[in-house]
Short mmCIF file of C-alpha atoms (C1' of nucleotides) in Angstrom, two decimals:
data_model
loop_
_atom_site.label_atom_id
_atom_site.label_comp_id
_atom_site.label_asym_id
_atom_site.label_seq_id
_atom_site.Cartn_x
_atom_site.Cartn_y
_atom_site.Cartn_z
CA UNK A 274 -22.27 12.34 -12.46
CA UNK A 275 -20.72 15.79 -13.27
CA UNK A 276 -17.16 16.04 -14.32
CA UNK A 277 -16.62 12.55 -15.34
CA UNK A 278 -13.16 12.00 -16.58
CA UNK A 279 -12.20 9.59 -19.16
CA UNK A 280 -8.98 7.81 -18.17
CA UNK A 281 -6.98 4.79 -18.60
CA UNK A 282 -7.21 2.33 -15.73
CA UNK A 283 -4.77 -0.46 -15.61
CA UNK A 284 -5.61 -2.82 -18.27
CA UNK A 285 -8.82 -1.05 -19.32
CA UNK A 286 -9.72 1.99 -21.00
CA UNK A 287 -12.62 3.91 -19.41
CA UNK A 288 -14.59 6.75 -20.54
CA UNK A 289 -18.05 8.00 -19.78
CA UNK A 290 -19.35 6.02 -22.67
CA UNK A 291 -18.67 2.76 -20.93
CA UNK A 292 -16.32 -0.14 -20.94
CA UNK A 293 -13.90 -0.15 -23.64
CA UNK A 294 -11.82 -3.42 -23.17
CA UNK A 295 -11.96 -5.38 -19.98
CA UNK A 296 -14.47 -5.17 -17.31
CA UNK A 297 -12.55 -2.55 -15.43
CA UNK A 298 -14.04 0.90 -14.88
CA UNK A 299 -12.22 3.76 -13.16
CA UNK A 300 -14.04 6.99 -13.11
CA UNK A 301 -13.16 10.30 -11.39
CA UNK A 302 -16.15 12.45 -10.40
CA UNK A 303 -17.13 15.26 -8.31
CA UNK A 304 -20.11 13.73 -6.41
CA UNK A 305 -22.96 15.96 -5.39
CA UNK A 306 -23.37 15.57 -1.69
CA UNK A 307 -26.86 14.78 -0.53
CA UNK A 308 -28.33 17.24 1.94
CA UNK A 309 -28.37 14.63 4.68
CA UNK A 310 -24.66 14.61 4.73
CA UNK A 311 -24.33 18.34 5.33
CA UNK A 312 -25.55 17.91 8.94
CA UNK A 313 -23.25 19.14 11.36
CA UNK A 314 -21.51 16.61 13.65
CA UNK A 315 -21.35 16.84 17.30
CA UNK A 316 -17.78 16.54 17.95
CA UNK A 317 -14.41 17.36 16.44
CA UNK A 318 -12.55 14.27 15.36
CA UNK A 319 -9.53 13.51 13.40
CA UNK A 320 -11.89 12.61 10.49
CA UNK A 321 -13.36 16.04 10.74
CA UNK A 322 -10.02 17.63 10.48
CA UNK A 323 -9.28 15.53 7.43
CA UNK A 324 -12.46 16.85 5.88
CA UNK A 325 -11.40 20.34 6.77
CA UNK A 326 -8.12 19.64 5.07
CA UNK A 327 -9.85 18.33 2.02
CA UNK A 328 -11.92 21.43 1.94
CA UNK A 329 -8.88 23.59 2.38
CA UNK A 330 -7.04 21.83 -0.50
CA UNK A 331 -10.02 22.49 -2.64
CA UNK A 332 -10.12 26.08 -1.48
CA UNK A 333 -6.53 26.59 -2.34
CA UNK A 334 -6.99 25.14 -5.88
CA UNK A 335 -10.08 27.25 -6.45
CA UNK A 336 -8.97 30.57 -4.74
CA UNK A 337 -8.32 33.23 -7.10
CA UNK A 338 -9.05 36.17 -4.69
CA UNK A 339 -6.69 37.28 -1.91
CA UNK A 340 -9.60 37.20 0.63
CA UNK A 341 -9.95 33.66 -0.01
CA UNK A 342 -6.45 32.95 0.85
CA UNK A 343 -7.00 34.88 4.06
CA UNK A 344 -9.98 32.68 4.94
CA UNK A 345 -7.95 29.70 4.10
CA UNK A 346 -5.14 30.76 6.42
CA UNK A 347 -7.80 31.37 9.12
CA UNK A 348 -9.27 28.00 8.77
CA UNK A 349 -5.79 26.40 8.90
CA UNK A 350 -5.21 28.33 12.04
CA UNK A 351 -8.52 27.10 13.54
CA UNK A 352 -7.74 23.54 12.65
CA UNK A 353 -4.25 23.88 14.21
CA UNK A 354 -5.97 25.38 17.32
CA UNK A 355 -8.25 22.53 17.49
CA UNK A 356 -5.64 19.98 17.22
CA UNK A 357 -2.94 21.51 19.37
CA UNK A 358 -5.22 22.19 22.23
CA UNK A 359 -5.93 18.49 22.43
CA UNK A 360 -9.53 18.89 21.43
CA UNK A 361 -9.39 16.17 18.89
CA UNK A 362 -11.29 13.18 20.12
CA UNK A 363 -10.38 9.92 18.37
CA UNK A 364 -13.01 8.85 15.93
CA UNK A 365 -15.33 6.63 17.82
CA UNK A 366 -15.70 3.34 16.11
CA UNK A 367 -17.56 0.29 16.90
CA UNK A 368 -14.49 -1.42 17.49
CA UNK A 369 -13.29 0.89 20.26
CA UNK A 370 -14.43 -1.39 23.03
CA UNK A 371 -12.74 -4.39 21.65
CA UNK A 372 -9.64 -2.38 21.16
CA UNK A 373 -9.72 -1.44 24.80
CA UNK A 374 -10.17 -4.99 25.74
CA UNK A 375 -7.22 -5.98 23.71
CA UNK A 376 -5.12 -3.39 25.19
CA UNK A 377 -5.35 -5.06 28.47
CA UNK A 378 -3.22 -7.88 27.30
CA UNK A 379 -5.10 -10.29 29.31
CA UNK A 380 -5.79 -13.89 29.06
CA UNK A 381 -9.07 -15.01 27.62
CA UNK A 382 -8.63 -15.51 23.75
CA UNK A 383 -8.36 -12.16 22.16
CA UNK A 384 -11.70 -11.01 21.07
CA UNK A 385 -10.36 -10.14 17.63
CA UNK A 386 -8.04 -13.22 17.57
CA UNK A 387 -6.99 -13.70 13.98
CA UNK A 388 -5.95 -17.12 12.90
CA UNK A 389 -3.43 -15.55 10.62
CA UNK A 390 -1.55 -14.43 13.70
CA UNK A 391 -1.12 -17.89 15.00
CA UNK A 392 2.22 -18.17 13.35
CA UNK A 393 3.67 -15.54 15.65
CA UNK A 394 1.73 -16.31 18.87
CA UNK A 395 1.53 -19.03 21.15
CA UNK A 396 -0.36 -19.74 24.35
CA UNK A 397 0.70 -20.80 27.75
CA UNK A 398 -1.92 -23.20 28.93
CA UNK A 399 -1.32 -22.50 32.66
CA UNK A 400 -4.14 -24.72 33.54
CA UNK A 401 -2.93 -24.84 37.28
CA UNK A 402 -3.47 -23.20 40.57
CA UNK A 403 -1.71 -20.11 39.34
CA UNK A 404 -3.77 -19.71 36.28
CA UNK A 405 -7.21 -20.87 37.37
CA UNK A 406 -7.65 -22.80 34.19
CA UNK A 407 -6.89 -19.86 31.92
CA UNK A 408 -4.44 -19.59 29.14
CA UNK A 409 -2.11 -16.64 28.28
CA UNK A 410 -1.52 -15.61 24.70
CA UNK A 411 1.95 -14.29 23.98
CA UNK A 412 2.32 -12.52 20.67
CA UNK A 413 5.33 -10.81 19.11
CA UNK A 414 7.88 -12.42 21.40
CA UNK A 415 11.31 -11.81 20.06
CA UNK A 416 13.76 -14.81 19.51
CA UNK A 417 15.98 -13.72 22.47
CA UNK A 418 12.98 -13.66 24.71
CA UNK A 419 12.02 -16.99 23.55
CA UNK A 420 15.38 -18.34 24.26
CA UNK A 421 15.56 -16.77 27.61
CA UNK A 422 12.18 -18.29 28.58
CA UNK A 423 13.35 -21.75 27.34
CA UNK A 424 16.55 -21.44 29.39
CA UNK A 425 14.67 -20.40 32.41
CA UNK A 426 12.34 -23.44 32.06
CA UNK A 427 15.30 -25.63 31.54
CA UNK A 428 14.14 -26.76 28.09
CA UNK A 429 15.97 -26.79 24.76
CA UNK A 430 16.50 -23.29 23.30
CA UNK A 431 17.90 -24.29 20.10
CA UNK A 432 16.06 -24.33 16.87
CA UNK A 433 13.88 -21.84 15.23
CA UNK A 434 11.26 -19.63 16.79
CA UNK A 435 8.41 -21.83 15.89
CA UNK A 436 10.11 -24.83 17.54
CA UNK A 437 10.70 -22.76 20.68
CA UNK A 438 7.14 -21.70 20.77
CA UNK A 439 5.91 -25.18 20.59
CA UNK A 440 8.21 -26.26 23.42
CA UNK A 441 7.05 -23.49 25.63
CA UNK A 442 3.36 -24.23 24.84
CA UNK A 443 4.06 -27.81 25.51
CA UNK A 444 5.90 -27.05 28.75
CA UNK A 445 3.13 -24.84 30.12
CA UNK A 446 0.77 -27.82 29.71
CA UNK A 447 2.65 -29.60 32.39
CA UNK A 448 1.09 -28.16 35.48
CA UNK A 449 3.57 -29.52 37.86
CA UNK A 450 6.58 -28.19 36.05
CA UNK A 451 4.78 -24.99 35.40
CA UNK A 452 3.77 -24.44 39.09
CA UNK A 453 7.45 -25.01 40.21
CA UNK A 454 8.83 -22.56 37.85
CA UNK A 455 9.52 -19.05 39.20
CA UNK A 456 9.64 -17.79 35.68
CA UNK A 457 6.23 -18.98 35.12
CA UNK A 458 4.98 -16.99 38.15
CA UNK A 459 6.66 -13.91 36.64
CA UNK A 460 4.77 -14.39 33.41
CA UNK A 461 1.48 -15.08 35.19
CA UNK A 462 1.96 -11.95 37.34
CA UNK A 463 2.67 -9.92 34.26
CA UNK A 464 -0.61 -11.04 32.69
CA UNK A 465 -3.16 -10.66 35.55
CA UNK A 466 -6.42 -12.63 34.97
CA UNK A 467 -9.37 -10.49 34.27
CA UNK A 468 -12.52 -12.27 33.28
CA UNK A 469 -13.92 -11.53 29.85
CA UNK A 470 -17.04 -9.81 31.43
CA UNK A 471 -14.73 -7.59 33.47
CA UNK A 472 -12.53 -6.80 30.53
CA UNK A 473 -15.64 -5.62 28.52
CA UNK A 474 -16.88 -3.60 31.42
CA UNK A 475 -13.57 -1.93 31.98
CA UNK A 476 -13.31 -1.16 28.30
CA UNK A 477 -16.72 0.34 28.23
CA UNK A 478 -15.97 2.39 31.20
CA UNK A 479 -12.75 3.62 29.56
CA UNK A 480 -14.58 4.52 26.38
CA UNK A 481 -17.30 6.34 28.25
CA UNK A 482 -14.60 8.33 30.13
CA UNK A 483 -12.99 9.23 26.88
CA UNK A 484 -16.23 10.41 25.58
CA UNK A 485 -17.21 12.21 28.60
CA UNK A 486 -16.11 15.47 27.35
CA UNK A 487 -12.94 16.40 29.33
CA UNK A 488 -12.50 19.26 31.63
CA UNK A 489 -13.71 22.82 31.77
CA UNK A 490 -10.63 24.12 29.98
CA UNK A 491 -11.47 21.95 27.08
CA UNK A 492 -15.08 23.11 27.05
CA UNK A 493 -13.69 26.64 26.93
CA UNK A 494 -11.48 25.84 23.97
CA UNK A 495 -14.36 24.22 22.17
CA UNK A 496 -16.43 27.31 22.61
CA UNK A 497 -13.49 29.61 21.44
CA UNK A 498 -12.93 27.49 18.35
CA UNK A 499 -16.66 27.41 17.61
CA UNK A 500 -16.57 31.11 17.62
CA UNK A 501 -13.61 31.28 15.37
CA UNK A 502 -15.29 28.96 12.83
CA UNK A 503 -18.45 30.80 12.94
CA UNK A 504 -16.59 33.97 12.31
CA UNK A 505 -15.06 32.47 9.35
CA UNK A 506 -18.36 31.22 8.09
CA UNK A 507 -19.74 34.64 8.40
CA UNK A 508 -16.84 35.90 6.32
CA UNK A 509 -17.30 33.13 3.64
CA UNK A 510 -21.14 33.77 3.40
CA UNK A 511 -20.41 37.40 2.54
CA UNK A 512 -17.46 36.88 0.29
CA UNK A 513 -18.56 34.02 -1.77
CA UNK A 514 -20.33 34.98 -4.96
CA UNK A 515 -22.46 32.31 -6.19
CA UNK A 516 -21.09 29.91 -3.62
CA UNK A 517 -23.01 30.79 -0.68
CA UNK A 518 -23.90 27.21 0.05
CA UNK A 519 -20.27 26.18 0.02
CA UNK A 520 -19.52 27.65 3.41
CA UNK A 521 -17.87 25.51 5.94
CA UNK A 522 -20.39 24.54 8.64
CA UNK A 523 -19.02 23.00 11.58
CA UNK A 524 -20.48 22.84 15.16
CA UNK A 525 -18.26 21.81 18.01
CA UNK A 526 -19.31 20.49 21.34
CA UNK A 527 -17.58 18.12 23.76
CA UNK A 528 -20.45 15.61 23.72
CA UNK A 529 -19.99 12.20 22.19
CA UNK A 530 -21.44 11.30 18.92
CA UNK A 531 -24.42 9.07 19.11
CA UNK A 532 -23.50 6.75 16.41
CA UNK A 533 -20.64 5.75 14.16
CA UNK A 534 -19.91 7.91 11.15
CA UNK A 535 -21.89 7.64 8.18
CA UNK A 536 -19.69 6.53 5.43
CA UNK A 537 -19.49 8.60 2.25
CA UNK A 538 -20.16 5.43 0.25
CA UNK A 539 -22.04 5.00 -2.81
CA UNK A 540 -21.99 1.33 -3.70
CA UNK A 541 -24.34 -0.17 -6.05
CA UNK A 542 -24.07 -3.85 -6.52
CA UNK A 543 -25.69 -5.48 -9.36
CA UNK A 544 -29.30 -5.86 -9.06
CA UNK A 545 -29.23 -3.97 -5.75
CA UNK A 546 -30.72 -0.62 -4.92
CA UNK A 547 -28.43 2.16 -3.77
CA UNK A 548 -28.37 2.54 0.04
CA UNK A 549 -31.09 4.56 1.39
CA UNK A 550 -30.04 7.78 2.87
CA UNK A 551 -29.30 7.40 6.47
CA UNK A 552 -30.74 9.54 9.02
CA UNK A 553 -28.69 12.61 9.90
CA UNK A 554 -28.43 11.60 13.55
CA UNK A 555 -26.11 8.78 12.50
CA UNK A 556 -23.56 11.19 11.02
CA UNK A 557 -20.72 11.49 13.45
CA UNK A 558 -18.53 13.68 11.19
CA UNK A 559 -19.67 15.89 8.49
CA UNK A 560 -18.28 19.00 7.07
CA UNK A 561 -20.40 20.87 4.43
CA UNK A 562 -17.62 20.64 1.91
CA UNK A 563 -17.64 22.54 -1.27
CA UNK A 564 -20.36 21.62 -3.50
CA UNK A 565 -18.55 18.60 -4.94
CA UNK A 566 -16.17 16.13 -3.48
CA UNK A 567 -13.71 14.20 -5.58
CA UNK A 568 -14.63 10.62 -5.99
CA UNK A 569 -13.63 7.61 -7.94
CA UNK A 570 -15.53 4.72 -9.06
CA UNK A 571 -14.31 1.31 -9.86
CA UNK A 572 -16.11 -1.62 -11.33
CA UNK A 573 -15.02 -4.80 -9.49
CA UNK A 574 -14.89 -8.00 -11.24
CA UNK A 575 -18.46 -8.92 -10.16
CA UNK A 576 -19.65 -5.81 -11.86
CA UNK A 577 -20.18 -4.00 -8.57
CA UNK A 578 -19.75 -0.28 -8.99
CA UNK A 579 -17.89 1.21 -6.06
CA UNK A 580 -17.67 4.81 -5.60
CA UNK A 581 -15.43 6.18 -2.93
CA UNK A 582 -13.66 9.21 -1.77
CA UNK A 583 -9.95 9.51 -0.53
CA UNK A 584 -11.15 9.27 3.02
CA UNK A 585 -12.68 5.91 2.23
CA UNK A 586 -9.33 4.62 1.32
CA UNK A 587 -7.26 3.13 4.26
CA UNK A 588 -3.47 2.85 4.53
CA UNK A 589 -1.72 0.35 2.30
CA UNK A 590 -1.62 -3.07 3.83
CA UNK A 591 1.69 -4.15 5.28
CA UNK A 592 0.95 -7.58 3.92
CA UNK A 593 3.80 -9.43 2.34
CA UNK A 594 3.61 -12.64 0.16
CA UNK A 595 7.27 -13.74 0.74
CA UNK A 596 6.22 -17.31 1.36
CA UNK A 597 2.74 -17.19 -0.12
CA UNK A 598 2.71 -16.52 -3.79
CA UNK A 599 -0.52 -18.55 -4.25
CA UNK A 600 -2.01 -16.09 -1.66
CA UNK A 601 -0.85 -13.17 -3.76
CA UNK A 602 -2.46 -14.87 -6.66
CA UNK A 603 -5.73 -15.12 -4.87
CA UNK A 604 -5.59 -11.42 -3.97
CA UNK A 605 -4.25 -10.06 -7.17
CA UNK A 606 -7.06 -9.83 -9.67
CA UNK A 607 -10.82 -10.40 -9.14
CA UNK A 608 -11.31 -11.07 -12.91
CA UNK A 609 -9.34 -14.26 -12.71
CA UNK A 610 -10.74 -17.67 -11.42
CA UNK A 611 -8.04 -17.53 -8.78
CA UNK A 612 -9.63 -14.60 -6.98
CA UNK A 613 -10.39 -15.57 -3.48
CA UNK A 614 -11.99 -12.47 -2.23
CA UNK A 615 -9.59 -12.25 0.57
CA UNK A 616 -9.76 -8.99 2.39
CA UNK A 617 -6.40 -7.23 2.52
CA UNK A 618 -7.43 -3.79 1.63
CA UNK A 619 -11.15 -3.02 1.77
CA UNK A 620 -13.10 0.03 0.64
CA UNK A 621 -16.59 0.15 2.13
CA UNK A 622 -16.36 -3.55 3.02
CA UNK A 623 -15.38 -4.63 -0.46
CA UNK A 624 -12.09 -6.45 -0.84
CA UNK A 625 -10.01 -4.60 -3.40
CA UNK A 626 -7.69 -6.67 -5.65
CA UNK A 627 -4.11 -5.72 -5.49
CA UNK A 628 -4.05 -4.96 -9.22
CA UNK A 629 -6.14 -1.85 -8.51
CA UNK A 630 -4.07 -0.48 -5.80
CA UNK A 631 -1.85 1.67 -7.87
CA UNK A 632 -4.69 3.53 -9.27
CA UNK A 633 -6.59 3.81 -6.00
CA UNK A 634 -3.79 5.20 -4.11
CA UNK A 635 -2.02 7.33 -6.68
CA UNK A 636 -3.18 7.48 -10.21
CA UNK A 637 -2.88 11.12 -11.19
CA UNK A 638 -4.24 10.49 -14.66
CA UNK A 639 -7.58 10.24 -12.92
CA UNK A 640 -7.34 13.57 -11.03
CA UNK A 641 -5.09 14.58 -8.37
CA UNK A 642 -3.15 11.76 -6.79
CA UNK A 643 -4.43 10.36 -3.58
CA UNK A 644 -2.14 8.82 -0.83
CA UNK A 645 1.00 9.76 -2.76
CA UNK A 646 3.31 9.20 0.16
CA UNK A 647 1.90 5.89 1.01
CA UNK A 648 2.14 4.70 -2.58
CA UNK A 649 5.66 5.80 -2.72
CA UNK A 650 6.51 3.47 0.03
CA UNK A 651 4.92 0.52 -1.51
CA UNK A 652 5.16 0.92 -5.26
CA UNK A 653 8.40 -1.06 -5.26
CA UNK A 654 6.72 -3.94 -3.67
CA UNK A 655 3.61 -3.62 -5.92
CA UNK A 656 5.87 -3.66 -9.01
CA UNK A 657 7.62 -6.99 -7.80
CA UNK A 658 4.20 -8.44 -7.18
CA UNK A 659 3.02 -7.37 -10.69
CA UNK A 660 5.99 -8.98 -12.32
CA UNK A 661 5.56 -12.13 -10.38
CA UNK A 662 1.94 -12.38 -11.23
CA UNK A 663 2.61 -11.72 -14.82
CA UNK A 664 4.95 -14.70 -14.90
CA UNK A 665 2.64 -16.72 -12.70
CA UNK A 666 -0.21 -16.47 -15.18
CA UNK A 667 1.93 -17.22 -18.25
CA UNK A 668 1.19 -20.86 -17.85
CA UNK A 669 -0.22 -23.27 -15.34
CA UNK A 670 1.21 -22.69 -11.95
CA UNK A 671 3.14 -25.84 -11.75
CA UNK A 672 5.15 -24.51 -14.67
CA UNK A 673 6.02 -21.48 -12.63
CA UNK A 674 7.29 -23.57 -9.80
CA UNK A 675 9.22 -25.86 -12.15
CA UNK A 676 11.05 -22.64 -13.26
CA UNK A 677 11.54 -21.21 -9.91
CA UNK A 678 12.53 -24.26 -7.86
CA UNK A 679 15.89 -25.55 -6.93
CA UNK A 680 16.43 -29.25 -5.89
CA UNK A 681 12.84 -29.66 -5.65
CA UNK A 682 12.42 -26.67 -3.30
CA UNK A 683 10.60 -23.54 -4.14
CA UNK A 684 12.74 -20.40 -4.47
CA UNK A 685 12.25 -17.55 -1.99
CA UNK A 686 10.56 -14.48 -3.34
CA UNK A 687 13.72 -12.41 -3.44
CA UNK A 688 15.41 -15.09 -5.63
CA UNK A 689 12.38 -15.28 -7.94
CA UNK A 690 12.44 -11.41 -8.32
CA UNK A 691 16.10 -11.62 -9.06
CA UNK A 692 15.68 -14.22 -11.65
CA UNK A 693 12.75 -12.40 -13.33
CA UNK A 694 14.95 -9.33 -13.44
CA UNK A 695 17.66 -11.34 -15.17
CA UNK A 696 15.06 -12.83 -17.67
CA UNK A 697 13.96 -9.23 -18.43
CA UNK A 698 17.57 -8.23 -19.20
CA UNK A 699 17.96 -11.42 -21.45
CA UNK A 700 14.81 -10.39 -23.24
CA UNK A 701 16.25 -6.90 -23.75
CA UNK A 702 19.33 -8.29 -25.19
CA UNK A 703 17.42 -10.66 -27.35
CA UNK A 704 15.39 -7.85 -28.87
CA UNK A 705 18.47 -5.78 -29.48
CA UNK A 706 20.03 -8.75 -31.24
CA UNK A 707 17.05 -9.23 -33.21
CA UNK A 708 16.83 -5.62 -34.40
CA UNK A 709 20.49 -5.68 -35.41
CA UNK A 710 20.07 -8.97 -37.22
CA UNK A 711 17.21 -7.59 -39.17
CA UNK A 712 19.15 -4.49 -40.14
CA UNK A 713 22.86 -5.48 -40.33
CA UNK A 714 23.89 -3.29 -43.15
CA UNK A 715 22.69 0.03 -42.11
CA UNK A 716 25.39 2.66 -41.57
CA UNK A 717 23.86 3.53 -38.11
CA UNK A 718 24.12 0.07 -36.75
CA UNK A 719 27.08 1.03 -34.68
CA UNK A 720 24.94 3.49 -32.79
CA UNK A 721 22.13 0.93 -32.46
CA UNK A 722 24.70 -1.40 -31.08
CA UNK A 723 25.86 1.11 -28.54
CA UNK A 724 22.39 1.92 -27.41
CA UNK A 725 20.93 -1.63 -27.39
CA UNK A 726 23.64 -3.49 -25.71
CA UNK A 727 22.85 -4.41 -22.20
CA UNK A 728 25.59 -4.10 -19.67
CA UNK A 729 27.05 -1.07 -21.27
CA UNK A 730 26.74 2.30 -19.80
CA UNK A 731 23.92 3.02 -22.35
CA UNK A 732 21.89 -0.04 -21.16
CA UNK A 733 19.65 2.30 -19.16
CA UNK A 734 18.57 3.81 -22.46
CA UNK A 735 17.41 0.45 -23.56
CA UNK A 736 15.64 -0.39 -20.39
CA UNK A 737 13.84 2.98 -20.30
CA UNK A 738 11.23 1.75 -22.54
CA UNK A 739 9.87 -0.70 -19.88
CA UNK A 740 10.23 1.96 -17.41
CA UNK A 741 7.95 4.41 -19.01
CA UNK A 742 5.05 2.37 -18.12
CA UNK A 743 4.38 0.22 -21.07
CA UNK A 744 4.01 -3.47 -20.65
CA UNK A 745 6.88 -5.87 -21.33
CA UNK A 746 5.68 -6.76 -24.85
CA UNK A 747 5.02 -3.04 -25.59
CA UNK A 748 8.58 -2.32 -24.37
CA UNK A 749 10.00 -4.97 -26.53
CA UNK A 750 8.37 -3.59 -29.46
CA UNK A 751 9.52 -0.06 -28.54
CA UNK A 752 12.97 -1.37 -28.07
CA UNK A 753 12.92 -3.06 -31.45
CA UNK A 754 11.50 0.06 -33.02
CA UNK A 755 14.12 2.19 -31.51
CA UNK A 756 16.81 -0.10 -32.99
CA UNK A 757 15.19 -0.01 -36.34
CA UNK A 758 14.87 3.76 -36.22
CA UNK A 759 18.60 3.91 -35.59
CA UNK A 760 19.43 1.49 -38.32
CA UNK A 761 16.66 1.88 -41.05
CA UNK A 762 13.71 4.18 -41.40
CA UNK A 763 10.80 1.76 -41.82
CA UNK A 764 9.88 -1.04 -39.58
CA UNK A 765 9.64 -4.28 -41.53
CA UNK A 766 6.07 -4.86 -42.69
CA UNK A 767 6.07 -8.31 -41.11
CA UNK A 768 6.38 -7.22 -37.69
CA UNK A 769 3.07 -7.16 -35.82
CA UNK A 770 3.76 -7.63 -32.19
CA UNK A 771 6.02 -9.20 -29.59
CA UNK A 772 4.66 -11.49 -27.00
CA UNK A 773 7.00 -11.63 -23.87
CA UNK A 774 7.19 -14.73 -21.98
CA UNK A 775 9.84 -14.80 -19.15
CA UNK A 776 9.60 -18.64 -19.29
CA UNK A 777 9.98 -18.83 -22.94
CA UNK A 778 11.72 -15.84 -24.27
CA UNK A 779 10.69 -16.07 -27.86
CA UNK A 780 9.62 -13.20 -29.99
CA UNK A 781 6.44 -13.74 -32.05
CA UNK A 782 6.22 -11.66 -35.21
"C1'" DC B 264 27.77 -15.23 19.44
"C1'" DT B 265 28.47 -14.70 14.71
"C1'" DC B 266 27.65 -14.90 10.15
"C1'" DC B 267 24.43 -15.45 6.41
"C1'" DT B 268 20.07 -14.99 4.21
"C1'" DT B 269 15.95 -12.88 3.48
"C1'" DA B 270 12.13 -9.42 3.35
"C1'" DG B 271 10.93 -5.08 3.21
"C1'" DA B 272 11.68 -0.02 2.99
"C1'" DA B 273 13.51 3.79 1.04
"C1'" DG B 274 15.34 6.36 -2.36
"C1'" DA B 275 18.11 6.97 -6.70
"C1'" DC B 276 17.82 6.94 -11.51
"C1'" DC B 277 15.95 8.21 -16.02
"C1'" DG B 278 12.69 9.12 -19.46
"C1'" DC B 279 8.14 11.17 -20.33
"C1'" DC B 280 4.72 14.70 -20.02
"C1'" DC B 281 3.17 19.08 -19.77
"C1'" DA B 282 2.72 23.83 -18.55
"C1'" DA B 283 5.11 28.18 -18.80
"C1'" DT C 49 12.54 25.09 -25.41
"C1'" DT C 50 12.93 24.05 -20.77
"C1'" DG C 51 12.43 22.77 -16.31
"C1'" DG C 52 9.71 20.57 -12.62
"C1'" DG C 53 6.84 16.79 -11.46
"C1'" DC C 54 5.67 12.08 -11.98
"C1'" DG C 55 5.82 7.20 -12.90
"C1'" DG C 56 8.28 2.72 -13.57
"C1'" DT C 57 12.20 0.26 -12.29
"C1'" DC C 58 16.38 -0.86 -10.01
"C1'" DT C 59 19.67 -0.63 -6.15
"C1'" DT C 60 21.11 -0.22 -1.57
"C1'" DC C 61 20.43 -0.55 3.33
"C1'" DT C 62 18.54 -2.30 7.48
"C1'" DA C 63 16.37 -5.37 10.64
"C1'" DA C 64 15.12 -9.77 11.87
"C1'" DG C 65 15.40 -14.70 11.68
"C1'" DG C 66 18.01 -18.95 10.76
"C1'" DA C 67 21.73 -21.91 11.58
"C1'" DG C 68 26.34 -23.50 13.06
#
DNA sequence: CTCCTTAGAAGACCGCCCAA
DNA sequence: TTGGGCGGTCTTCTAAGGAG
């Protein structure tokens, strides 16, 4: 692969020569696109516009000639025109029909029902004359609504939400009580029964309607935009010197694509042949991008080499692990035996361990940052997870809970994070004390004391070491060295390393 | 209904890096 | 040398849930 960039990825050091430390690879490449992926796509989708955006970003970065800037501006205008005139059709995915079914909010079990949602959902049985033996699934009902329903059914409305859900579900199983309730009638009326077959049929019709191409005005706009883009292409082909093949090639029609998009994936699992080239007809979106597209490659814990583009990376998961640290542990790192392969973030169907997320979303050491905005919104959470997992892996997990329990009950995640923060501060102080103790007589010790005393205005200076991205042990070493530098020139020969253990804050030298 | 607790989001802070 | 951007960490705020 051309342009391979050597970089540091998490705990591993990667270069084009191979694995340096652990079995983590992270490569940034500009992947040559296969000719089959240059086939024009038959409709304008959001994905297409994203591709155009990617092209423009590349062009801006490459443009050195004023004419190029003019072309870029023209393309931007075209993209805006496409978007603002409502010509953008949602990317058609295989799930579309199911999504339409779900949107009906009807009664058969949701097609995409997820057991994980059970905690927030309950089901009215409604096996009575009103409901014809069906059930109604209610999700995301607020506490106040639950209380209101309980009151209207003359059942207890105290307790937590789970209790109320259970009471309501139980109540709905009593057909006599259910039938005699006016509130039940309202609920049934607000959830009209539609058989599953009818749901699917309606969803398919809605999908077909969406894909039908719209009205004449839309068709006209499409033609106009096609003309604009063709014009731009013409300019590009004349202007480009040595880059004739890089022109943007887009064809717009209002006809639906015949198949889902071809992913820009390049996955090579161990002992597995690369995916054969998919036929051009299957490409729903394709822009003949500049001759190369930025990709990254990670080597997963099972040695699977996963190459992906920014477009392959979805939004960060909204997942929280407030009451499921064991679950976090299962999703954190695929090189540990705890890895559960749970799919929270996936790239090309591969579950991505959380430990990789930072570099996938953002790592600018490996090229330009991706998903910077998304990463900013989650980096704080990710940092907390990292700290928790670091501690969780210090010993056996029962030790973790021994430390972070109160009266036999496990602490909540907020408390754990607070305690870990306190532990870090204690460690800072211990390190500073250690340095001062090692060099008590130096004339600069007063300065060292000022700088290395937590709780003072200068404490931020002390903690900055850990902030600058080094691990905790590295930070402690740095902190120690800083103190030594302020007090005496050489670092004592005996010092080799510090091992940070939040549960046992001892310094190993 | 009110108060307390908690999780999560957002952004502030500060040092490091790097290009000009 | 300097200033802007970035990354890591911490703090604050808000919304939702729990409990009396």
